[in-house]
């Protein structure tokens, strides 16, 4: 009997092989000018207009490479709508969703808010990928035509203020800088070809600023991990666009002590290709997802430095349960079964319930946020 291929890229279709060859050629042209810092390589591999993974690939869902919570079921959106309702009831205002992908979370959130008569004045979807923006526009026109005029899908931050800024799995998709510790100093890694022409990661010169920022962790020689400089830029933009209200981020990650735990000596970087996870970012450039986890302590410190309040930090499971996920189960038995399965996936600790965290920053918010009422783990961030 023939053995199944060990990895899904062992059987690339000829069109995919041709695309891969084109990407490798484009990468070679870049490398001809010299080694690329890892963060620039990751930025190119994910977002280049011609070759970038998010620019061109069918990335989400059963035919894509990974599934996100909003695509699993409507429960995440419905729970978030319960969190948004009192904020919107207060004085109305806009919602901005950053990295809104194909628009599923936006559509389901608006449906839930619409049912409760709590629609925002405007729902901005801010999405870098033109392909995802087109998908989102089509989804809004198809699924919620009655509210389409309240929705704007844009490439960049609009000239408006919001009372709610939300992002699901945005930070993990920002380009990261990978580094290796050598004699107490952090060396950014570079993507380069070696003498035999093979693509590999080489140590660049020590980065003094990065070394100083990591000094308290006393990382061992050879320790490899990542930093996510884009988080500070994102928070700055979000803070400038928040009138009063909340910035709420959902993503996988840990507090700093766990992120840079001695046992996590190869970092958190992962790649996804057709639901297959592996750690090699240099294969399949532009055809696979590359992602890192989030250091939530760094994010909280960045937000506090911008004058925002830390409004809560907890696991996705605790957040959704505090917002009554599954309170209204469908009457139909088959639908109820599907709903129970989705809720388990979103909340159980060994599924998405524990690895995924929810962190919120606020400005001028009078009441606490219900999502953190069951379990608030702010202290674990050791700020
Ligand atoms: C992992 S996907 C998550 C999509 C969606 N939020 C979901 O949960 O299904 C990350 C998305 O963020 C988008 N993105 C990355 N950087 C961005 C930025 N600076 N501004 C807006 N969108 C961005 C990517 O194009 C991609 O669609």
Short mmCIF file of N, CA, C and O in Angstrom, two decimals, residues 89-220:
data_model
loop_
_atom_site.label_atom_id
_atom_site.label_comp_id
_atom_site.label_asym_id
_atom_site.label_seq_id
_atom_site.Cartn_x
_atom_site.Cartn_y
_atom_site.Cartn_z
N UNK A 89 -24.44 51.47 24.54
CA UNK A 89 -25.69 52.03 25.09
C UNK A 89 -25.43 53.36 25.75
O UNK A 89 -26.27 54.26 25.74
N UNK A 90 -24.24 53.49 26.30
CA UNK A 90 -23.86 54.68 27.02
C UNK A 90 -24.00 55.95 26.16
O UNK A 90 -24.78 56.84 26.44
N UNK A 91 -23.20 55.98 25.08
CA UNK A 91 -23.24 57.18 24.22
C UNK A 91 -23.11 56.86 22.73
O UNK A 91 -22.78 57.73 21.93
N UNK A 92 -23.28 55.60 22.32
CA UNK A 92 -23.10 55.24 20.92
C UNK A 92 -21.62 55.31 20.56
O UNK A 92 -20.76 55.27 21.44
N UNK A 93 -21.32 55.43 19.28
CA UNK A 93 -19.93 55.53 18.86
C UNK A 93 -19.58 54.45 17.84
O UNK A 93 -20.44 53.65 17.44
N UNK A 94 -18.30 54.45 17.43
CA UNK A 94 -17.87 53.53 16.36
C UNK A 94 -17.08 52.37 16.95
O UNK A 94 -16.45 52.48 18.00
N UNK A 95 -17.13 51.25 16.21
CA UNK A 95 -16.25 50.11 16.48
C UNK A 95 -15.21 50.08 15.37
O UNK A 95 -15.54 50.27 14.20
N UNK A 96 -13.95 49.86 15.73
CA UNK A 96 -12.91 49.60 14.72
C UNK A 96 -12.37 48.20 14.97
O UNK A 96 -11.94 47.89 16.08
N UNK A 97 -12.40 47.36 13.93
CA UNK A 97 -11.80 46.03 14.04
C UNK A 97 -10.56 46.01 13.15
O UNK A 97 -10.65 46.24 11.94
N UNK A 98 -9.43 45.72 13.73
CA UNK A 98 -8.17 45.78 12.98
C UNK A 98 -7.73 44.36 12.61
O UNK A 98 -7.76 43.46 13.45
N UNK A 99 -7.33 44.18 11.36
CA UNK A 99 -6.98 42.82 10.88
C UNK A 99 -8.24 41.99 10.78
O UNK A 99 -8.30 40.86 11.25
N UNK A 100 -9.27 42.56 10.16
CA UNK A 100 -10.61 41.95 10.19
C UNK A 100 -10.76 40.77 9.24
O UNK A 100 -11.84 40.18 9.16
N UNK A 101 -9.73 40.44 8.49
CA UNK A 101 -9.76 39.24 7.65
C UNK A 101 -10.92 39.25 6.69
O UNK A 101 -11.20 40.27 6.03
N UNK A 102 -11.65 38.14 6.63
CA UNK A 102 -12.75 38.05 5.65
C UNK A 102 -14.07 38.62 6.17
O UNK A 102 -15.11 38.46 5.52
N UNK A 103 -14.04 39.29 7.32
CA UNK A 103 -15.22 40.03 7.77
C UNK A 103 -16.24 39.22 8.57
O UNK A 103 -17.28 39.74 8.95
N UNK A 104 -15.92 37.96 8.88
CA UNK A 104 -16.90 37.11 9.57
C UNK A 104 -17.25 37.65 10.96
O UNK A 104 -18.41 37.70 11.34
N UNK A 105 -16.23 38.04 11.72
CA UNK A 105 -16.48 38.54 13.09
C UNK A 105 -17.35 39.80 13.03
O UNK A 105 -18.27 39.97 13.82
N UNK A 106 -17.04 40.67 12.08
CA UNK A 106 -17.81 41.92 11.95
C UNK A 106 -19.27 41.62 11.65
O UNK A 106 -20.18 42.17 12.29
N UNK A 107 -19.51 40.75 10.69
CA UNK A 107 -20.89 40.44 10.29
C UNK A 107 -21.66 39.82 11.45
O UNK A 107 -22.79 40.23 11.76
N UNK A 108 -21.04 38.86 12.14
CA UNK A 108 -21.75 38.20 13.25
C UNK A 108 -21.94 39.13 14.44
O UNK A 108 -22.94 39.05 15.15
N UNK A 109 -20.97 40.03 14.67
CA UNK A 109 -21.12 41.00 15.77
C UNK A 109 -22.27 41.95 15.46
O UNK A 109 -23.12 42.23 16.32
N UNK A 110 -22.31 42.45 14.22
CA UNK A 110 -23.37 43.39 13.86
C UNK A 110 -24.74 42.71 13.92
O UNK A 110 -25.72 43.32 14.36
N UNK A 111 -24.81 41.45 13.51
CA UNK A 111 -26.09 40.73 13.61
C UNK A 111 -26.55 40.66 15.07
O UNK A 111 -27.70 40.92 15.38
N UNK A 112 -25.61 40.31 15.96
CA UNK A 112 -25.97 40.18 17.38
C UNK A 112 -26.35 41.54 17.96
O UNK A 112 -27.35 41.65 18.69
N UNK A 113 -25.59 42.58 17.64
CA UNK A 113 -25.91 43.91 18.16
C UNK A 113 -27.23 44.42 17.57
O UNK A 113 -28.02 45.07 18.25
N UNK A 114 -27.47 44.10 16.29
CA UNK A 114 -28.71 44.51 15.62
C UNK A 114 -29.92 43.89 16.29
O UNK A 114 -30.95 44.56 16.51
N UNK A 115 -29.82 42.60 16.66
CA UNK A 115 -30.93 41.92 17.35
C UNK A 115 -31.29 42.63 18.65
O UNK A 115 -32.44 42.67 19.05
N UNK A 116 -30.26 43.19 19.31
CA UNK A 116 -30.49 43.84 20.61
C UNK A 116 -30.71 45.35 20.47
O UNK A 116 -30.74 46.06 21.48
N UNK A 117 -30.77 45.84 19.23
CA UNK A 117 -30.97 47.28 19.02
C UNK A 117 -29.81 48.12 19.55
O UNK A 117 -30.01 49.20 20.09
N UNK A 118 -28.59 47.60 19.42
CA UNK A 118 -27.42 48.30 19.97
C UNK A 118 -26.35 48.54 18.90
O UNK A 118 -25.15 48.45 19.18
N UNK A 119 -26.78 48.79 17.68
CA UNK A 119 -25.80 48.93 16.59
C UNK A 119 -24.86 50.11 16.84
O UNK A 119 -25.28 51.15 17.35
N UNK A 120 -23.58 49.98 16.47
CA UNK A 120 -22.68 51.12 16.56
C UNK A 120 -23.01 52.13 15.46
O UNK A 120 -23.65 51.78 14.47
N UNK A 121 -22.54 53.38 15.62
CA UNK A 121 -22.77 54.37 14.56
C UNK A 121 -22.07 53.92 13.28
O UNK A 121 -22.55 54.14 12.18
N UNK A 122 -20.89 53.32 13.44
CA UNK A 122 -20.12 52.82 12.28
C UNK A 122 -19.29 51.64 12.71
O UNK A 122 -18.82 51.59 13.87
N UNK A 123 -19.11 50.68 11.82
CA UNK A 123 -18.20 49.56 12.08
C UNK A 123 -17.11 49.63 11.01
O UNK A 123 -17.37 49.44 9.83
N UNK A 124 -15.90 49.98 11.47
CA UNK A 124 -14.77 50.05 10.55
C UNK A 124 -14.05 48.71 10.55
O UNK A 124 -13.67 48.22 11.61
N UNK A 125 -13.84 48.16 9.38
CA UNK A 125 -12.93 47.00 9.27
C UNK A 125 -11.64 47.54 8.66
O UNK A 125 -11.66 48.11 7.56
N UNK A 126 -10.54 47.37 9.38
CA UNK A 126 -9.24 47.86 8.90
C UNK A 126 -8.41 46.63 8.56
O UNK A 126 -8.07 45.83 9.45
N UNK A 127 -8.16 46.43 7.29
CA UNK A 127 -7.53 45.18 6.85
C UNK A 127 -6.50 45.48 5.77
O UNK A 127 -6.80 46.12 4.77
N UNK A 128 -5.29 44.99 6.01
CA UNK A 128 -4.17 45.28 5.12
C UNK A 128 -4.27 44.58 3.77
O UNK A 128 -3.80 45.10 2.76
N UNK A 129 -4.85 43.39 3.76
CA UNK A 129 -4.87 42.59 2.53
C UNK A 129 -6.05 42.98 1.63
O UNK A 129 -7.22 42.92 2.06
N UNK A 130 -5.76 43.36 0.38
CA UNK A 130 -6.81 43.77 -0.56
C UNK A 130 -7.77 42.60 -0.82
O UNK A 130 -8.98 42.78 -0.95
N UNK A 131 -7.22 41.41 -0.88
CA UNK A 131 -8.07 40.24 -1.15
C UNK A 131 -9.07 40.02 -0.01
O UNK A 131 -10.25 39.75 -0.23
N UNK A 132 -8.58 40.14 1.24
CA UNK A 132 -9.48 39.97 2.40
C UNK A 132 -10.52 41.10 2.45
O UNK A 132 -11.66 40.88 2.82
N UNK A 133 -10.10 42.32 2.06
CA UNK A 133 -11.07 43.44 2.05
C UNK A 133 -12.20 43.15 1.07
O UNK A 133 -13.38 43.38 1.37
N UNK A 134 -11.84 42.63 -0.10
CA UNK A 134 -12.87 42.33 -1.10
C UNK A 134 -13.81 41.24 -0.57
O UNK A 134 -15.04 41.32 -0.74
N UNK A 135 -13.25 40.23 0.09
CA UNK A 135 -14.09 39.17 0.67
C UNK A 135 -15.05 39.75 1.71
O UNK A 135 -16.22 39.39 1.78
N UNK A 136 -14.51 40.67 2.54
CA UNK A 136 -15.32 41.24 3.62
C UNK A 136 -16.47 42.08 3.03
O UNK A 136 -17.61 41.99 3.49
N UNK A 137 -16.16 42.88 2.01
CA UNK A 137 -17.20 43.70 1.36
C UNK A 137 -18.31 42.80 0.83
O UNK A 137 -19.50 43.09 1.02
N UNK A 138 -17.91 41.71 0.17
CA UNK A 138 -18.90 40.80 -0.41
C UNK A 138 -19.73 40.15 0.69
O UNK A 138 -20.95 39.98 0.56
N UNK A 139 -19.10 39.81 1.80
CA UNK A 139 -19.82 39.16 2.91
C UNK A 139 -20.86 40.12 3.51
O UNK A 139 -21.98 39.72 3.81
N UNK A 140 -20.47 41.37 3.67
CA UNK A 140 -21.41 42.36 4.22
C UNK A 140 -22.60 42.53 3.28
O UNK A 140 -23.77 42.50 3.71
N UNK A 141 -22.32 42.66 1.97
CA UNK A 141 -23.40 42.86 1.00
C UNK A 141 -24.33 41.65 0.98
O UNK A 141 -25.55 41.79 0.85
N UNK A 142 -23.77 40.47 1.15
CA UNK A 142 -24.58 39.24 1.08
C UNK A 142 -25.35 38.98 2.37
O UNK A 142 -26.52 38.65 2.35
N UNK A 143 -24.66 39.17 3.53
CA UNK A 143 -25.23 38.69 4.80
C UNK A 143 -25.96 39.76 5.61
O UNK A 143 -26.87 39.44 6.36
N UNK A 144 -25.53 41.01 5.50
CA UNK A 144 -26.21 42.06 6.29
C UNK A 144 -26.43 43.32 5.42
O UNK A 144 -26.00 44.41 5.78
N UNK A 145 -27.12 43.14 4.26
CA UNK A 145 -27.31 44.30 3.38
C UNK A 145 -28.02 45.46 4.09
O UNK A 145 -27.78 46.62 3.78
N UNK A 146 -28.87 45.12 5.09
CA UNK A 146 -29.64 46.18 5.76
C UNK A 146 -28.74 47.12 6.57
O UNK A 146 -29.13 48.24 6.88
N UNK A 147 -27.52 46.66 6.91
CA UNK A 147 -26.64 47.51 7.70
C UNK A 147 -25.36 47.89 6.95
O UNK A 147 -24.43 48.45 7.53
N UNK A 148 -25.34 47.57 5.66
CA UNK A 148 -24.11 47.76 4.88
C UNK A 148 -23.63 49.21 4.92
O UNK A 148 -22.43 49.48 4.92
N UNK A 149 -24.59 50.14 4.98
CA UNK A 149 -24.14 51.55 4.93
C UNK A 149 -23.45 52.00 6.21
O UNK A 149 -22.78 53.03 6.24
N UNK A 150 -23.58 51.22 7.28
CA UNK A 150 -22.87 51.53 8.52
C UNK A 150 -21.46 50.95 8.55
O UNK A 150 -20.73 51.12 9.51
N UNK A 151 -21.12 50.17 7.50
CA UNK A 151 -19.86 49.43 7.53
C UNK A 151 -18.88 50.02 6.51
O UNK A 151 -19.26 50.32 5.38
N UNK A 152 -17.64 50.21 6.91
CA UNK A 152 -16.59 50.64 5.98
C UNK A 152 -15.43 49.67 6.08
O UNK A 152 -15.00 49.35 7.20
N UNK A 153 -14.95 49.23 4.93
CA UNK A 153 -13.81 48.31 4.91
C UNK A 153 -12.64 49.08 4.31
O UNK A 153 -12.70 49.50 3.15
N UNK A 154 -11.59 49.30 5.10
CA UNK A 154 -10.49 50.17 4.66
C UNK A 154 -9.14 49.51 4.89
O UNK A 154 -9.02 48.53 5.65
N UNK A 155 -8.12 50.06 4.23
CA UNK A 155 -6.78 49.48 4.31
C UNK A 155 -6.00 50.02 5.49
O UNK A 155 -5.05 49.38 5.96
N UNK A 156 -6.37 51.20 5.96
CA UNK A 156 -5.57 51.85 7.01
C UNK A 156 -6.49 52.54 8.01
O UNK A 156 -7.67 52.71 7.75
N UNK A 157 -5.90 52.96 9.12
CA UNK A 157 -6.69 53.62 10.16
C UNK A 157 -7.44 54.82 9.58
O UNK A 157 -6.84 55.68 8.92
N UNK A 158 -8.76 54.92 9.82
CA UNK A 158 -9.53 56.05 9.26
C UNK A 158 -9.38 57.29 10.13
O UNK A 158 -8.88 57.23 11.26
N UNK A 159 -9.86 58.40 9.58
CA UNK A 159 -9.85 59.66 10.30
C UNK A 159 -11.15 59.72 11.12
O UNK A 159 -12.10 60.39 10.75
N UNK A 160 -11.19 58.96 12.20
CA UNK A 160 -12.39 58.87 13.03
C UNK A 160 -11.93 58.41 14.41
O UNK A 160 -10.77 58.04 14.59
N UNK A 161 -12.81 58.46 15.39
CA UNK A 161 -12.51 57.95 16.72
C UNK A 161 -13.49 56.83 17.04
O UNK A 161 -14.62 56.84 16.54
N UNK A 162 -13.04 55.90 17.85
CA UNK A 162 -13.89 54.76 18.20
C UNK A 162 -14.07 54.67 19.70
O UNK A 162 -13.27 55.20 20.47
N UNK A 163 -15.15 53.97 20.11
CA UNK A 163 -15.30 53.64 21.53
C UNK A 163 -14.87 52.20 21.78
O UNK A 163 -14.68 51.80 22.92
N UNK A 164 -14.75 51.43 20.70
CA UNK A 164 -14.32 50.03 20.81
C UNK A 164 -13.31 49.75 19.69
O UNK A 164 -13.61 50.00 18.52
N UNK A 165 -12.14 49.27 20.06
CA UNK A 165 -11.16 48.82 19.06
C UNK A 165 -10.87 47.36 19.39
O UNK A 165 -10.52 47.04 20.54
N UNK A 166 -11.05 46.49 18.42
CA UNK A 166 -10.92 45.06 18.70
C UNK A 166 -10.07 44.40 17.63
O UNK A 166 -10.08 44.82 16.46
N UNK A 167 -9.30 43.40 18.02
CA UNK A 167 -8.51 42.65 17.04
C UNK A 167 -8.40 41.20 17.50
O UNK A 167 -8.02 40.94 18.64
N UNK A 168 -8.79 40.30 16.63
CA UNK A 168 -8.62 38.87 16.91
C UNK A 168 -7.49 38.34 16.04
O UNK A 168 -7.55 38.44 14.81
N UNK A 169 -6.48 37.82 16.67
CA UNK A 169 -5.33 37.25 15.96
C UNK A 169 -4.69 38.25 14.98
O UNK A 169 -4.37 37.89 13.85
N UNK A 170 -4.54 39.47 15.41
CA UNK A 170 -3.79 40.45 14.61
C UNK A 170 -2.32 40.42 15.03
O UNK A 170 -1.42 40.31 14.18
N UNK A 171 -2.06 40.50 16.33
CA UNK A 171 -0.67 40.67 16.79
C UNK A 171 0.20 39.48 16.37
O UNK A 171 1.37 39.65 16.03
N UNK A 172 -0.39 38.28 16.36
CA UNK A 172 0.41 37.10 15.99
C UNK A 172 0.78 37.10 14.52
O UNK A 172 1.60 36.29 14.08
N UNK A 173 0.13 37.97 13.75
CA UNK A 173 0.41 38.03 12.31
C UNK A 173 1.33 39.21 11.97
O UNK A 173 1.59 39.46 10.79
N UNK A 174 1.82 39.92 12.99
CA UNK A 174 2.77 41.01 12.72
C UNK A 174 4.17 40.42 12.56
O UNK A 174 4.51 39.44 13.23
N UNK A 175 4.98 41.01 11.68
CA UNK A 175 6.35 40.48 11.52
C UNK A 175 7.14 40.57 12.83
O UNK A 175 7.08 41.57 13.55
N UNK A 176 7.88 39.50 13.13
CA UNK A 176 8.65 39.42 14.38
C UNK A 176 10.14 39.41 14.05
O UNK A 176 10.55 38.99 12.97
N UNK A 177 10.94 39.90 15.00
CA UNK A 177 12.40 39.78 14.84
C UNK A 177 12.87 38.58 15.67
O UNK A 177 12.63 38.53 16.87
N UNK A 178 13.49 37.63 14.99
CA UNK A 178 14.02 36.47 15.71
C UNK A 178 15.45 36.78 16.15
O UNK A 178 16.19 37.47 15.43
N UNK A 179 15.84 36.30 17.34
CA UNK A 179 17.20 36.58 17.82
C UNK A 179 17.77 35.33 18.48
O UNK A 179 17.05 34.39 18.84
N UNK A 180 19.09 35.34 18.62
CA UNK A 180 19.79 34.26 19.35
C UNK A 180 20.74 34.92 20.35
O UNK A 180 21.38 35.94 20.03
N UNK A 181 20.77 34.38 21.56
CA UNK A 181 21.67 34.93 22.60
C UNK A 181 23.07 34.36 22.40
O UNK A 181 23.23 33.16 22.12
N UNK A 182 24.05 35.21 22.49
CA UNK A 182 25.45 34.78 22.39
C UNK A 182 26.25 35.63 23.39
O UNK A 182 26.23 36.85 23.29
N UNK A 183 26.88 34.96 24.36
CA UNK A 183 27.67 35.65 25.42
C UNK A 183 26.92 36.87 26.00
O UNK A 183 27.45 37.98 26.06
N UNK A 184 25.66 36.62 26.37
CA UNK A 184 24.88 37.65 27.06
C UNK A 184 24.33 38.74 26.15
O UNK A 184 23.71 39.69 26.63
N UNK A 185 24.56 38.62 24.84
CA UNK A 185 24.05 39.67 23.94
C UNK A 185 23.03 39.09 22.95
O UNK A 185 23.18 37.93 22.51
N UNK A 186 22.05 39.90 22.59
CA UNK A 186 21.01 39.44 21.64
C UNK A 186 21.47 39.75 20.22
O UNK A 186 21.76 40.90 19.89
N UNK A 187 21.54 38.70 19.40
CA UNK A 187 21.93 38.86 18.00
C UNK A 187 20.71 38.64 17.11
O UNK A 187 20.18 37.53 17.05
N UNK A 188 20.23 39.67 16.41
CA UNK A 188 19.13 39.46 15.47
C UNK A 188 19.56 38.45 14.41
O UNK A 188 20.72 38.44 13.99
N UNK A 189 18.62 37.60 13.98
CA UNK A 189 18.97 36.62 12.95
C UNK A 189 18.69 37.19 11.56
O UNK A 189 17.76 37.99 11.37
N UNK A 190 19.54 36.78 10.63
CA UNK A 190 19.44 37.25 9.24
C UNK A 190 19.14 36.07 8.34
O UNK A 190 19.63 34.95 8.59
N UNK A 191 18.37 36.31 7.29
CA UNK A 191 18.12 35.27 6.29
C UNK A 191 19.15 35.46 5.18
O UNK A 191 19.28 36.56 4.63
N UNK A 192 19.89 34.40 4.91
CA UNK A 192 20.96 34.51 3.89
C UNK A 192 21.20 33.14 3.28
O UNK A 192 20.80 32.11 3.84
N UNK A 193 21.86 33.14 2.13
CA UNK A 193 22.28 31.86 1.53
C UNK A 193 23.70 31.56 1.98
O UNK A 193 24.54 32.46 2.05
N UNK A 194 23.97 30.29 2.33
CA UNK A 194 25.35 29.93 2.70
C UNK A 194 26.15 29.62 1.44
O UNK A 194 25.65 29.77 0.31
N UNK A 195 27.42 29.19 1.62
CA UNK A 195 28.31 28.97 0.48
C UNK A 195 27.75 27.93 -0.50
O UNK A 195 27.99 28.00 -1.70
N UNK A 196 26.98 26.97 0.05
CA UNK A 196 26.43 25.94 -0.84
C UNK A 196 25.13 26.42 -1.51
O UNK A 196 24.53 25.69 -2.29
N UNK A 197 24.70 27.64 -1.18
CA UNK A 197 23.48 28.19 -1.80
C UNK A 197 22.23 27.88 -1.00
O UNK A 197 21.14 28.29 -1.38
N UNK A 198 22.37 27.16 0.13
CA UNK A 198 21.18 26.82 0.93
C UNK A 198 20.75 28.03 1.75
O UNK A 198 21.58 28.77 2.27
N UNK A 199 19.42 28.18 1.87
CA UNK A 199 18.86 29.28 2.65
C UNK A 199 18.98 28.94 4.13
O UNK A 199 18.67 27.82 4.55
N UNK A 200 19.43 29.89 4.93
CA UNK A 200 19.56 29.60 6.36
C UNK A 200 19.48 30.87 7.18
O UNK A 200 19.33 31.97 6.64
N UNK A 201 19.58 30.71 8.51
CA UNK A 201 19.55 31.85 9.42
C UNK A 201 20.94 32.05 9.99
O UNK A 201 21.54 31.11 10.53
N UNK A 202 21.45 33.28 9.87
CA UNK A 202 22.79 33.58 10.39
C UNK A 202 22.65 34.66 11.47
O UNK A 202 21.70 35.45 11.45
N UNK A 203 23.61 34.68 12.40
CA UNK A 203 23.58 35.69 13.46
C UNK A 203 24.11 37.02 12.93
O UNK A 203 25.22 37.07 12.38
N UNK A 204 23.34 38.08 13.12
CA UNK A 204 23.84 39.41 12.80
C UNK A 204 24.62 39.97 13.98
O UNK A 204 24.74 39.30 15.02
N UNK A 205 25.15 41.17 13.86
CA UNK A 205 25.86 41.80 14.98
C UNK A 205 24.93 42.02 16.17
O UNK A 205 23.72 42.19 15.98
N UNK A 206 25.50 42.02 17.38
CA UNK A 206 24.68 42.18 18.59
C UNK A 206 23.88 43.49 18.51
O UNK A 206 24.38 44.50 18.01
N UNK A 207 22.64 43.44 19.00
CA UNK A 207 21.78 44.62 19.03
C UNK A 207 21.72 45.09 20.49
O UNK A 207 21.16 44.41 21.35
N UNK A 208 22.31 46.26 20.75
CA UNK A 208 22.46 46.70 22.12
C UNK A 208 21.13 47.03 22.78
O UNK A 208 20.89 46.72 23.95
N UNK A 209 20.22 47.64 21.99
CA UNK A 209 18.91 48.00 22.54
C UNK A 209 18.12 46.74 22.91
O UNK A 209 17.52 46.65 23.98
N UNK A 210 18.16 45.76 22.01
CA UNK A 210 17.44 44.51 22.27
C UNK A 210 18.06 43.80 23.47
O UNK A 210 17.36 43.26 24.33
N UNK A 211 19.39 43.81 23.53
CA UNK A 211 20.08 43.17 24.65
C UNK A 211 19.64 43.80 25.97
O UNK A 211 19.32 43.09 26.93
N UNK A 212 19.59 45.14 26.00
CA UNK A 212 19.20 45.83 27.24
C UNK A 212 17.76 45.46 27.61
O UNK A 212 17.45 45.22 28.79
N UNK A 213 16.88 45.38 26.60
CA UNK A 213 15.46 45.09 26.89
C UNK A 213 15.27 43.67 27.42
O UNK A 213 14.28 43.39 28.10
N UNK A 214 16.20 42.77 27.10
CA UNK A 214 16.04 41.36 27.51
C UNK A 214 16.90 41.01 28.72
O UNK A 214 16.88 39.87 29.20
N UNK A 215 17.70 41.99 29.20
CA UNK A 215 18.74 41.71 30.18
C UNK A 215 18.24 41.02 31.45
O UNK A 215 18.84 40.07 31.94
N UNK A 216 17.09 41.49 31.96
CA UNK A 216 16.58 40.94 33.23
C UNK A 216 16.25 39.45 33.14
O UNK A 216 16.12 38.78 34.15
N UNK A 217 16.12 38.92 31.93
CA UNK A 217 15.71 37.52 31.77
C UNK A 217 16.89 36.54 31.88
O UNK A 217 16.69 35.35 32.05
N UNK A 218 18.11 37.07 31.79
CA UNK A 218 19.32 36.25 31.86
C UNK A 218 19.20 35.00 30.97
O UNK A 218 19.35 33.86 31.43
N UNK A 219 18.93 35.21 29.69
CA UNK A 219 18.73 34.08 28.77
C UNK A 219 20.05 33.37 28.49
O UNK A 219 21.10 34.01 28.36
N UNK A 220 20.00 32.05 28.37
CA UNK A 220 21.21 31.24 28.22
C UNK A 220 21.82 31.41 26.83
O UNK A 220 21.13 31.79 25.87
#
